[in-house]
PDB file of C-alpha atoms in Angstrom:
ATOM      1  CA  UNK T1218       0.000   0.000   0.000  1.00 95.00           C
ATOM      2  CA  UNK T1219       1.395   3.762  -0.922  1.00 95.00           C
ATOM      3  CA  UNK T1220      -0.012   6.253   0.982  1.00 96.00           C
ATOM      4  CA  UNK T1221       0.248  10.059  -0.555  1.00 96.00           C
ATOM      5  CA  UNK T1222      -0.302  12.815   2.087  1.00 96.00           C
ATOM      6  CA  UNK T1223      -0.518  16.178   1.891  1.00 92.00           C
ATOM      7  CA  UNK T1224      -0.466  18.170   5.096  1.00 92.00           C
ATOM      8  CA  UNK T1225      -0.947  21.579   5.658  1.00 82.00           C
ATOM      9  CA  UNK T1226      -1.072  23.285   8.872  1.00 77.00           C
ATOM     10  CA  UNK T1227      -4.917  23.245   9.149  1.00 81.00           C
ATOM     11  CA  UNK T1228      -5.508  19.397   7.763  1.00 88.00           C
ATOM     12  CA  UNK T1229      -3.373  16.795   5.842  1.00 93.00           C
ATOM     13  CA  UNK T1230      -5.284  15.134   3.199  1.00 93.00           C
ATOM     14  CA  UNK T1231      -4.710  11.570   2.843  1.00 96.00           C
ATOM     15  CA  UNK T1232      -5.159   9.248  -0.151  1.00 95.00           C
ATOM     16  CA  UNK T1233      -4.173   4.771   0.111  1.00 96.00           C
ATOM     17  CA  UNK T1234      -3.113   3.526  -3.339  1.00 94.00           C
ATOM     18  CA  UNK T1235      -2.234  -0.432  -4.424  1.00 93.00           C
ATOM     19  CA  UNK T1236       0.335  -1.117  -6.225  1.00 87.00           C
ATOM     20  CA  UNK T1237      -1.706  -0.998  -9.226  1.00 89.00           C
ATOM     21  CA  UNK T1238      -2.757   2.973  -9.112  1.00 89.00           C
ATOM     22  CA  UNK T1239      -6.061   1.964  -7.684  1.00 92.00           C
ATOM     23  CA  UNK T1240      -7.348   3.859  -4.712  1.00 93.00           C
ATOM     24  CA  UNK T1241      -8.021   2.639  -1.836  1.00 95.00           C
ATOM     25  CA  UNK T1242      -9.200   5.021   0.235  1.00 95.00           C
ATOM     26  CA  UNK T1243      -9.217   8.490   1.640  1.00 95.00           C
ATOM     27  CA  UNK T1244      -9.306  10.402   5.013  1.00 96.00           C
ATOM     28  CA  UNK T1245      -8.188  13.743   6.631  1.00 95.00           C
ATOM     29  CA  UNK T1246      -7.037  14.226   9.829  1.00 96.00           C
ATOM     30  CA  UNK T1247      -6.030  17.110  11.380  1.00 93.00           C
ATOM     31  CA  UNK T1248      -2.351  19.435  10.087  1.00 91.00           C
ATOM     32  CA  UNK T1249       0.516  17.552  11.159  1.00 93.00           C
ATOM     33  CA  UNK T1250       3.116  20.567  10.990  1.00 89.00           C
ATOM     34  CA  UNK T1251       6.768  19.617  12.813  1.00 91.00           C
ATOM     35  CA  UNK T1252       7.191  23.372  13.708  1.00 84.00           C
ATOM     36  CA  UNK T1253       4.193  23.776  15.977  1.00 82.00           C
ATOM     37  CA  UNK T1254       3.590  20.308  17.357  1.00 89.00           C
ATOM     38  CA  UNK T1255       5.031  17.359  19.532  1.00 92.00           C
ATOM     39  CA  UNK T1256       5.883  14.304  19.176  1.00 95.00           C
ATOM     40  CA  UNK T1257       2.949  13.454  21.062  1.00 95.00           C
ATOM     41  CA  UNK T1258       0.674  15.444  19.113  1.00 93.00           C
ATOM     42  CA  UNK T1259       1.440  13.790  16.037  1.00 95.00           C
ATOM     43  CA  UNK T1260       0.862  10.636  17.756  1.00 96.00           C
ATOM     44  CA  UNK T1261      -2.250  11.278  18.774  1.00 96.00           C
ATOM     45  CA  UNK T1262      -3.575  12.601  15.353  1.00 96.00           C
ATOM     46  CA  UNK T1263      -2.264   9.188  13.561  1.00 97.00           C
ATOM     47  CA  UNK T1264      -3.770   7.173  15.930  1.00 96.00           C
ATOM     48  CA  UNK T1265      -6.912   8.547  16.117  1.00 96.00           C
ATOM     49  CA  UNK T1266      -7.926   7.969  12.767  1.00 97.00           C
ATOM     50  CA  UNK T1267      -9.726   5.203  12.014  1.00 96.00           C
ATOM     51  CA  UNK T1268      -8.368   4.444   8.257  1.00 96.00           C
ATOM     52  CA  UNK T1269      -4.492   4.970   9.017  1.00 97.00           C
ATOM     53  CA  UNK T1270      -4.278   3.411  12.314  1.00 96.00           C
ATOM     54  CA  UNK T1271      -6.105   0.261  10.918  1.00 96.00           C
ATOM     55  CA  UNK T1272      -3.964   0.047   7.828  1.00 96.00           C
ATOM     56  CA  UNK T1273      -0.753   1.083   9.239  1.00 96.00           C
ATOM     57  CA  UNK T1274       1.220  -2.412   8.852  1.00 96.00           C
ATOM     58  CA  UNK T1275       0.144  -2.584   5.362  1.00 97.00           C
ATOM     59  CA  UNK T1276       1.796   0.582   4.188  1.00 97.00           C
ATOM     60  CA  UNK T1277       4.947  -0.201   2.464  1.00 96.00           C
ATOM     61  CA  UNK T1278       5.696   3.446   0.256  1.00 95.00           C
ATOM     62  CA  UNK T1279       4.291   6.982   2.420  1.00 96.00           C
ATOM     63  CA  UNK T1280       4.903   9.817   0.764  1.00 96.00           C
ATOM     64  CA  UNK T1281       4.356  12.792   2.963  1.00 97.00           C
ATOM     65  CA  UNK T1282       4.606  16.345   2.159  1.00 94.00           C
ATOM     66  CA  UNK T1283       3.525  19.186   4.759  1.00 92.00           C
ATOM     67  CA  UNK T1284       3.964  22.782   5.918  1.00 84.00           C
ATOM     68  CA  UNK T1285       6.792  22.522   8.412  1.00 85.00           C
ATOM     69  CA  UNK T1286       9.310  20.287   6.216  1.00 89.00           C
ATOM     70  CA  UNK T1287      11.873  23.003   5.223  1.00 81.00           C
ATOM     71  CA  UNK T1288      14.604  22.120   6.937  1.00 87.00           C
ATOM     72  CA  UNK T1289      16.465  18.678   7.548  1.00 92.00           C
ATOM     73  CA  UNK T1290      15.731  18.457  11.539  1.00 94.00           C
ATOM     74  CA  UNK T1291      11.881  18.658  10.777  1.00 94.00           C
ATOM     75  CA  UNK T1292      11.954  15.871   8.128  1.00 95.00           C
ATOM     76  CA  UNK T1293      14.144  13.845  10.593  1.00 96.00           C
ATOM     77  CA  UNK T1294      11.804  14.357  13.522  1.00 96.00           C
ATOM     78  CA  UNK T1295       8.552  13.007  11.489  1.00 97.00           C
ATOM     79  CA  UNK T1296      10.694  10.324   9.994  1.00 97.00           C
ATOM     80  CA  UNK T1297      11.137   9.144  13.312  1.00 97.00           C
ATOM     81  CA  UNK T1298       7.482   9.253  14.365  1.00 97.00           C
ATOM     82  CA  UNK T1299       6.609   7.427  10.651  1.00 97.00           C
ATOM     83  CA  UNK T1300       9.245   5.040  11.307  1.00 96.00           C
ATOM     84  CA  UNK T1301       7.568   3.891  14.494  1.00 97.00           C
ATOM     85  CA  UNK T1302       4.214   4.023  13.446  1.00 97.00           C
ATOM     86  CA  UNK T1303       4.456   2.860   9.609  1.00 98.00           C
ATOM     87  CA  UNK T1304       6.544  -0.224  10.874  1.00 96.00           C
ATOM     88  CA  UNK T1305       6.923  -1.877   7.365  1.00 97.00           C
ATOM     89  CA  UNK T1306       7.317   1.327   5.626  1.00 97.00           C
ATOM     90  CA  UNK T1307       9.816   3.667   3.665  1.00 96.00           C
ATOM     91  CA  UNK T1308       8.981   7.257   4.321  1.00 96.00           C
ATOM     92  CA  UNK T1309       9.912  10.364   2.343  1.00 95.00           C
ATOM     93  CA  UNK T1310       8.809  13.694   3.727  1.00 96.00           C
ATOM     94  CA  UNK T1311       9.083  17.056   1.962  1.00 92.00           C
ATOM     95  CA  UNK T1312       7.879  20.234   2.385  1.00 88.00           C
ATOM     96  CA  UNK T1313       4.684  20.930   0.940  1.00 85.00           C
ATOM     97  CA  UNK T1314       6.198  23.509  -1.851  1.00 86.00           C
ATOM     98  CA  UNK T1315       6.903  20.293  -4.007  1.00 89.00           C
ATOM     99  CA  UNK T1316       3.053  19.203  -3.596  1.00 89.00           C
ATOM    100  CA  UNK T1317       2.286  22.150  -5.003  1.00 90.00           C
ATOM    101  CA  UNK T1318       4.685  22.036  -7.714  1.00 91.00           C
ATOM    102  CA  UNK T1319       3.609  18.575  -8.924  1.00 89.00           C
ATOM    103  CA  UNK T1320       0.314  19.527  -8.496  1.00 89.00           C
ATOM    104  CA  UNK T1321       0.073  22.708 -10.859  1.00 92.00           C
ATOM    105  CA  UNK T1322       3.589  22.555 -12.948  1.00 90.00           C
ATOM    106  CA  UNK T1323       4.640  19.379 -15.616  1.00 86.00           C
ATOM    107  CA  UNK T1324       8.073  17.792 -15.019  1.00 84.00           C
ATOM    108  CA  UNK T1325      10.401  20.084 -18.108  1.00 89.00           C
ATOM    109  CA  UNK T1326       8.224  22.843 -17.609  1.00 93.00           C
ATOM    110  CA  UNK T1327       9.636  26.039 -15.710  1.00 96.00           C
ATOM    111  CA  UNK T1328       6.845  27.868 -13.224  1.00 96.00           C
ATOM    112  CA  UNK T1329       6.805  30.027  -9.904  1.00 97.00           C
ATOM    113  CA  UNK T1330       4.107  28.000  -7.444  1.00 96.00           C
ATOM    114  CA  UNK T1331       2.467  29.827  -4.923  1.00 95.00           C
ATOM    115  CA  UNK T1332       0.929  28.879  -1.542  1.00 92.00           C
ATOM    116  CA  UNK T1333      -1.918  30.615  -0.179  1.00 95.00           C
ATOM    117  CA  UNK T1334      -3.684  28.882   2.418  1.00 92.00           C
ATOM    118  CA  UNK T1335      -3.411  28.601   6.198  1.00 91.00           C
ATOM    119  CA  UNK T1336       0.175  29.982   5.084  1.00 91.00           C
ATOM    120  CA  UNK T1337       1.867  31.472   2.308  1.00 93.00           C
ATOM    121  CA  UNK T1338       5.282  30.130   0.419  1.00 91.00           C
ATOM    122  CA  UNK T1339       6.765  30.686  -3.444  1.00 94.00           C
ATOM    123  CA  UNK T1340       9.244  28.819  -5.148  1.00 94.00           C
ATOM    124  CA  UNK T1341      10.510  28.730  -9.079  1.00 96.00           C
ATOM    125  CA  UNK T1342      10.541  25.714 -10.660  1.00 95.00           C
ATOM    126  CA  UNK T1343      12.980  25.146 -13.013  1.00 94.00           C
ATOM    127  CA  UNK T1344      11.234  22.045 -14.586  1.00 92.00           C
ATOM    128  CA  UNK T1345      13.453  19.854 -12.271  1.00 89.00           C
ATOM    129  CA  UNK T1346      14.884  21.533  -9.346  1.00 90.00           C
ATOM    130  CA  UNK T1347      12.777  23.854  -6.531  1.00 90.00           C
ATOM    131  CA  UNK T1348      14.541  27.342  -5.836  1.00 93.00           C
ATOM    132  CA  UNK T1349      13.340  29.489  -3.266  1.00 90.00           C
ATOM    133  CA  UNK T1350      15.040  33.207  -2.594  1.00 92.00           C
ATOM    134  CA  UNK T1351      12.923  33.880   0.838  1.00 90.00           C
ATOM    135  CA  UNK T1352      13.546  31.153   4.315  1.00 86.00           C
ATOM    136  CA  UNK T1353      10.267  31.091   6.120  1.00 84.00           C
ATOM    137  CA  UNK T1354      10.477  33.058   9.946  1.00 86.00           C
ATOM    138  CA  UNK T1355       7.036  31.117  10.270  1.00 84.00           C
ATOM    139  CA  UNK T1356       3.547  32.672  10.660  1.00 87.00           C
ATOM    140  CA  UNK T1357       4.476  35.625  12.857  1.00 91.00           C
ATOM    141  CA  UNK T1358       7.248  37.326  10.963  1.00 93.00           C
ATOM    142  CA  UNK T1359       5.888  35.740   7.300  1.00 93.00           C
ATOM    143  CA  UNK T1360       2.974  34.498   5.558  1.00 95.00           C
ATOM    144  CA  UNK T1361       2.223  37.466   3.321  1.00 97.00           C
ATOM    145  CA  UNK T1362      -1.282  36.884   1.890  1.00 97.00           C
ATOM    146  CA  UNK T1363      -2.250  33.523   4.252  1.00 97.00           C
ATOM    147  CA  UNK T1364      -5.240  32.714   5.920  1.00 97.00           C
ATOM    148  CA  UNK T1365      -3.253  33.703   9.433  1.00 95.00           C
ATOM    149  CA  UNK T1366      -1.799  37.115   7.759  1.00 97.00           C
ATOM    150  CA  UNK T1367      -5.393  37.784   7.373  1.00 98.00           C
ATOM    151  CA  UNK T1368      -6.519  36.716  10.484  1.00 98.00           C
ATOM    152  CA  UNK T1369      -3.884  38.913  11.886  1.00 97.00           C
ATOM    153  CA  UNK T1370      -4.753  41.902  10.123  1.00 98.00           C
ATOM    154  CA  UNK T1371      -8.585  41.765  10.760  1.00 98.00           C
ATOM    155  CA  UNK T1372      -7.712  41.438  14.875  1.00 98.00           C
ATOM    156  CA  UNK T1373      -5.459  44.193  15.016  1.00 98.00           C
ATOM    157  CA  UNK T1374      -7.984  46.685  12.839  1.00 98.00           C
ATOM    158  CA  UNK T1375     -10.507  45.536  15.509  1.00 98.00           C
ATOM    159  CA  UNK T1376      -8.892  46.659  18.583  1.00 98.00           C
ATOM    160  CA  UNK T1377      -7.146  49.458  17.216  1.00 98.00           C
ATOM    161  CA  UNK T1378     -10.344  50.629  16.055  1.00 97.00           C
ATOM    162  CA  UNK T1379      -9.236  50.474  12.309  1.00 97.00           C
ATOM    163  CA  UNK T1380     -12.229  48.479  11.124  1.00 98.00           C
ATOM    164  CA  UNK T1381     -15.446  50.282  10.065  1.00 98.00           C
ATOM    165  CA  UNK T1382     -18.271  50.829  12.136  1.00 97.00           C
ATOM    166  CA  UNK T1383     -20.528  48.474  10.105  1.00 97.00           C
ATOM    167  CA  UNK T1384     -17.658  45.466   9.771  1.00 97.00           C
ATOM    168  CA  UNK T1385     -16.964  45.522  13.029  1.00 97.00           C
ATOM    169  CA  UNK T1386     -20.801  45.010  14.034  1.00 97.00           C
ATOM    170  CA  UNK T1387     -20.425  42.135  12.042  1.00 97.00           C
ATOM    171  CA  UNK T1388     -17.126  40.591  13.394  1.00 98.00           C
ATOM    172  CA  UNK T1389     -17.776  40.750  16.656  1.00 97.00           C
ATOM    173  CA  UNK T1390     -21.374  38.596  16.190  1.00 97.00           C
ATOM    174  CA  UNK T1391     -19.488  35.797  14.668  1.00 97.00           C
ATOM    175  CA  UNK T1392     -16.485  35.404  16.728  1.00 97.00           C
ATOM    176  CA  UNK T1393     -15.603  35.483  20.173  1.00 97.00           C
ATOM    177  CA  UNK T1394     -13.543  38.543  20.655  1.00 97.00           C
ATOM    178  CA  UNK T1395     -12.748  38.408  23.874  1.00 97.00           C
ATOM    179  CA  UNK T1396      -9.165  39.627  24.610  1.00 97.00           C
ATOM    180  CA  UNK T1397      -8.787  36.598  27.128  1.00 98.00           C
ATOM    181  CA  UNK T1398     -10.355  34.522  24.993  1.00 97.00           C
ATOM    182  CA  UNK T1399      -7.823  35.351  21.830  1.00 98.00           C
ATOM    183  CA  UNK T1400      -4.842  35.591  23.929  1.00 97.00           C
ATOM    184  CA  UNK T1401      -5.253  32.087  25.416  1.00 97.00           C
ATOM    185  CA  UNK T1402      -5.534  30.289  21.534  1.00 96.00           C
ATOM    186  CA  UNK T1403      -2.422  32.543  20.608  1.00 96.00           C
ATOM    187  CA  UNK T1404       0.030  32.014  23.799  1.00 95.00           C
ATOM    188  CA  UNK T1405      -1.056  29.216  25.344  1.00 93.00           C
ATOM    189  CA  UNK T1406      -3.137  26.669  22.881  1.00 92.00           C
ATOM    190  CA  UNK T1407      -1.541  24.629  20.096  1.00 81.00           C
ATOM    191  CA  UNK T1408      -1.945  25.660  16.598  1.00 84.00           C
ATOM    192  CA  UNK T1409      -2.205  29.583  17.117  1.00 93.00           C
ATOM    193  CA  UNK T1410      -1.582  30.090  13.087  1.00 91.00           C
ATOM    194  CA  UNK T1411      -4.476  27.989  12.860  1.00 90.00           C
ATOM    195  CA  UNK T1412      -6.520  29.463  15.118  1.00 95.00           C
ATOM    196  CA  UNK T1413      -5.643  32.868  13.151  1.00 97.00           C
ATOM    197  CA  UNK T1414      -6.736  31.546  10.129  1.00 96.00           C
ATOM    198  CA  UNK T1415      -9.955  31.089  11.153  1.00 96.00           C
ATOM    199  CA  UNK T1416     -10.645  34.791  10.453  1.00 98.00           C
ATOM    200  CA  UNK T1417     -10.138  34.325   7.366  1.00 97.00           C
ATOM    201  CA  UNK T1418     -13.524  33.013   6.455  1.00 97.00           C
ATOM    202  CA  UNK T1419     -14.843  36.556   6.806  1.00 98.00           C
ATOM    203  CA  UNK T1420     -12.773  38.866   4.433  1.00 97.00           C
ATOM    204  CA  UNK T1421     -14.431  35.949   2.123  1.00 98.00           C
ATOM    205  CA  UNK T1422     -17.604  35.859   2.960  1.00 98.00           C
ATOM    206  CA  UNK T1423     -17.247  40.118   3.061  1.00 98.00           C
ATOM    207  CA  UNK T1424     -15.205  41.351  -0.128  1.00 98.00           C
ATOM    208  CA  UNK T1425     -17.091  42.853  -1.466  1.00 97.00           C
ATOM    209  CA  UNK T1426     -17.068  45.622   1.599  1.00 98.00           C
ATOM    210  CA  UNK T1427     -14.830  48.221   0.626  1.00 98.00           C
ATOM    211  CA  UNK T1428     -12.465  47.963   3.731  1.00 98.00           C
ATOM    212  CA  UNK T1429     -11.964  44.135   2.870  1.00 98.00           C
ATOM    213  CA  UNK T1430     -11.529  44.821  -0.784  1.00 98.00           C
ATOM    214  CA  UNK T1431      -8.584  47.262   0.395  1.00 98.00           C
ATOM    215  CA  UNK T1432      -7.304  44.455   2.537  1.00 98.00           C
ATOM    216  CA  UNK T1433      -7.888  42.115   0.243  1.00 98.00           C
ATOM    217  CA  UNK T1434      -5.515  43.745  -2.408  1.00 98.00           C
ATOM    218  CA  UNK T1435      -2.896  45.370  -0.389  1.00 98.00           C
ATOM    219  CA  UNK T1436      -2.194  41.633   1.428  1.00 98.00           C
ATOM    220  CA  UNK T1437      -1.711  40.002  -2.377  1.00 98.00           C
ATOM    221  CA  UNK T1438       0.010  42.710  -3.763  1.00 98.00           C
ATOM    222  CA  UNK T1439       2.422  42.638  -0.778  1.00 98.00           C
ATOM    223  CA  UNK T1440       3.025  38.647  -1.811  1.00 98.00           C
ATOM    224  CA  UNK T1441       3.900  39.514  -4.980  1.00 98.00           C
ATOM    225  CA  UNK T1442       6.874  42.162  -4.105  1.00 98.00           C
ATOM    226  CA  UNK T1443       7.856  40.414  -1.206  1.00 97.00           C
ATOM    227  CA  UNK T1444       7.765  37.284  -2.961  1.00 97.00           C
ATOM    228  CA  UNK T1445       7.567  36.726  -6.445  1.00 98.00           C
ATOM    229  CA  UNK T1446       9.446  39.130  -7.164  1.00 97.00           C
ATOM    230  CA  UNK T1447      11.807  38.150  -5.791  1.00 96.00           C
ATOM    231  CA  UNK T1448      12.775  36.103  -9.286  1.00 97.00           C
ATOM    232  CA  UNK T1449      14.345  37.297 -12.225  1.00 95.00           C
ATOM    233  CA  UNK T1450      11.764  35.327 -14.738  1.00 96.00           C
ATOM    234  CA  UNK T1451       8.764  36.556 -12.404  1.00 97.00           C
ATOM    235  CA  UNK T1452       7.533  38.157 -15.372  1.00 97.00           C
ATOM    236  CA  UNK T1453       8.334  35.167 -18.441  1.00 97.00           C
ATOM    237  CA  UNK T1454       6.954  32.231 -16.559  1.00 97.00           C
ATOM    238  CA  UNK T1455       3.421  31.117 -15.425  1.00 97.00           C
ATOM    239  CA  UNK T1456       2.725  31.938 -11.514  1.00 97.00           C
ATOM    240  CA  UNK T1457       0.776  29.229 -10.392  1.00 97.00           C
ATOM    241  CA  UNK T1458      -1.270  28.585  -6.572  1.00 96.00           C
ATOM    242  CA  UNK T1459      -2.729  26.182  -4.713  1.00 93.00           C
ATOM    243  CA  UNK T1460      -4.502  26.471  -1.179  1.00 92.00           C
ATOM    244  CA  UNK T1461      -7.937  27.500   0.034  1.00 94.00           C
ATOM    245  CA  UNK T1462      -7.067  31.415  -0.335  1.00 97.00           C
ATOM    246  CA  UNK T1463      -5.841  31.544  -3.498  1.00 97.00           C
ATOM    247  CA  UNK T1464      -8.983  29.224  -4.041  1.00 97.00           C
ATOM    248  CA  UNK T1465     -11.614  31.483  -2.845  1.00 98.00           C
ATOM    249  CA  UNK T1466     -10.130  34.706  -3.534  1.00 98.00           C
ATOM    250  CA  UNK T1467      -9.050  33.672  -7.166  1.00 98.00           C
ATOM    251  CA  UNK T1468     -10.891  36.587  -9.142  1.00 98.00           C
ATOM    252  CA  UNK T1469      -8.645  39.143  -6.615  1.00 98.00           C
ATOM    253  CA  UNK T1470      -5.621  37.219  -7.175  1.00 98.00           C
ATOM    254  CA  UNK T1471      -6.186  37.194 -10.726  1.00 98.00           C
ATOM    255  CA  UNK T1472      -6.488  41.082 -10.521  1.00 98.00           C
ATOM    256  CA  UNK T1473      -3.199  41.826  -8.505  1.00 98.00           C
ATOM    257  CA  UNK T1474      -0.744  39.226 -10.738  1.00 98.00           C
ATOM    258  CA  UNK T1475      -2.440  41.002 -13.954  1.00 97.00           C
ATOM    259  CA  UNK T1476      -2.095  44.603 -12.337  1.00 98.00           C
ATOM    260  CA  UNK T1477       1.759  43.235 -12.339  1.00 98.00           C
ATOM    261  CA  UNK T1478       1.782  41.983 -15.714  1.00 97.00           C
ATOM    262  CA  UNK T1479       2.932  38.124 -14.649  1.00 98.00           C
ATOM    263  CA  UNK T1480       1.653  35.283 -16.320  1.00 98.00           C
ATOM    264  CA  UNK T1481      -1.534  33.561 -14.255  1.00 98.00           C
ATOM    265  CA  UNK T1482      -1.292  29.875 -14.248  1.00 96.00           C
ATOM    266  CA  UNK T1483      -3.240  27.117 -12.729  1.00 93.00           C
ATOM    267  CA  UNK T1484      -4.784  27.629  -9.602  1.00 95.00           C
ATOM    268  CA  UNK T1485      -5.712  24.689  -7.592  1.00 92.00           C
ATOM    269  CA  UNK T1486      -7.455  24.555  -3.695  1.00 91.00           C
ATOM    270  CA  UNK T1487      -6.409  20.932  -2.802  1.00 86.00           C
ATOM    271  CA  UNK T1488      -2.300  19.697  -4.455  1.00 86.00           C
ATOM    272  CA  UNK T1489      -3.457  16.050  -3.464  1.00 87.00           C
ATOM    273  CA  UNK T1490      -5.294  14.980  -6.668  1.00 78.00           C
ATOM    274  CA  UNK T1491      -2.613  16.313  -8.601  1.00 84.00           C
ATOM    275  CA  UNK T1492      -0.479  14.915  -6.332  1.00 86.00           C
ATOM    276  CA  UNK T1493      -1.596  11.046  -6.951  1.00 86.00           C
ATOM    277  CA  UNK T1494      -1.558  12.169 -10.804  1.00 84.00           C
ATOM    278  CA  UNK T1495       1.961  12.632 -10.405  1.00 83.00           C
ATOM    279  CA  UNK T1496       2.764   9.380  -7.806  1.00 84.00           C
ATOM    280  CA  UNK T1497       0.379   7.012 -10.195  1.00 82.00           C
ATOM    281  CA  UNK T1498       2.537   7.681 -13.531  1.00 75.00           C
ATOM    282  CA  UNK T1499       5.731   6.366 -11.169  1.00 70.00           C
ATOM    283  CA  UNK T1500       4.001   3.244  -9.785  1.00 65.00           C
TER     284      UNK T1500
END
């Protein structure tokens, strides 16, 4: 059995293949990000779902890519946990860049791929190797653009009184704004990028409000300098995305990288089905 898994900080989408191609089955559980979680948490998550933990032994290939998997240590460290868990199984993690890359961009074809979900990442693709000019700080110092920038940006307009009268009627009926409440998910619960990103549901559901349009369009437009830019063929080779904010934001995303005259590519919510695409034409 192959399992294919890609994990972003919110949920990891999972997908069982045989060794014919033919699926098996699929399940979710919750993100499974090395930066912001233990040992234990990871655990946990694995265990508790009813698909993986039933099937474990007869995994044999798990291909994992997730947010949290730039850097050696972090592979390592869920390695370890696989190892123990997947007993009869070879494990390759990678960062969740190269999901998105197989996902949007064919092998021999050159392409900048975008994240825009929970988080926010950009790498060129030079039809076989992943570049990347900016190292992730993580969700509080990066994430131009992501659900949690978002999230971040609609919390602090809010209690610095930024947010118009009308909005902020609005926001405060569907969330609890409590300063306790907020400060105990961001200092002292797991997942506080997460939890940020939850916010981002209403500059959706609103963007059509002026103040969210503004928002809206200064957040992608700050991507693309601080970003995509950052590439000398930003402007000869298709800029492609996948995540849930890319996703529901698309017509506003298509604005800001035509505003900058770069190439719009594909632009995808969920890398996994283009992910077993990829993984079936190497079985």
């Amino acid at each position: 059995m192959v399992l294919i898994v890609d994990s972003g900080a919110t949920k990891s989408d999972w997908i069982a293949l045989n060794d014919k191609g033919e699926q098996l089955f699929t399940t979710q559980t919750l993100g499974l990000s090395p930066e912001v979680l233990t040992r234990e948490v990871i655990e946990d998550r694995l265990a508790n779902n009813f698909e993986i933990s039933k099937n474990k032994e007869k995994v044999t290939q798990l291909y994992f890519y997730g947010a949290g998997c730039g850097t050696d240590r972090m592979k390592l460290f869920l390695k370890e946990i696989f190892k123990d868990f997947f007993p009869n199984a070879k494990a390759e993690v990678r960062e969740d860049t190269f999901a998105a890359i197989y996902a949007t961009t064919k092998i021999g074809h050159q392409g900048i791929v975008c994240i825009l979900g929970t988080g926010s990442n950009c790498s060129y693709y030079d039809g076989h190797q992943l570049f990347q000019k900016v190292t992730s700080l993580g969700y509080i110092l990066m994430d131009d653009g992501s659900g949690n920038f978002f999230g971040r940006k609609l919390l602090r307009d809010y209690y610095f009184h930024k947010m118009p009268q009308d909005l902020g009627i609005k926001f405060v009926k569907e969330y609890d704004l409590d300063a306790d409440n907020i400060k105990e998910h961001l200092y002292k619960q797991p997942n506080p990028n997460t939890y940020l990103a939850t916010f981002a549901r209403f500059i959706v559901e609103n963007k059509e409000h002026a103040y969210c349009r503004g928002v809206i369009d200064k957040a992608f437009q700050q991507f693309v300098n601080n970003y995509i830019m950052q590439f000398e063929l930003a402007t000869k080779v298709p800029i492609s995305f996948v995540g849930s904010i890319a996703h529901y934001l698309r017509e506003e995303l298509a604005t800001v990288i035509e505003r900058n005259d770069l190439i719009l590519g594909v632009i995808r919510q969920r890398p996994i089905d283009g992910l077993v695409e990829f993984h079936k034409s190497t079985i």
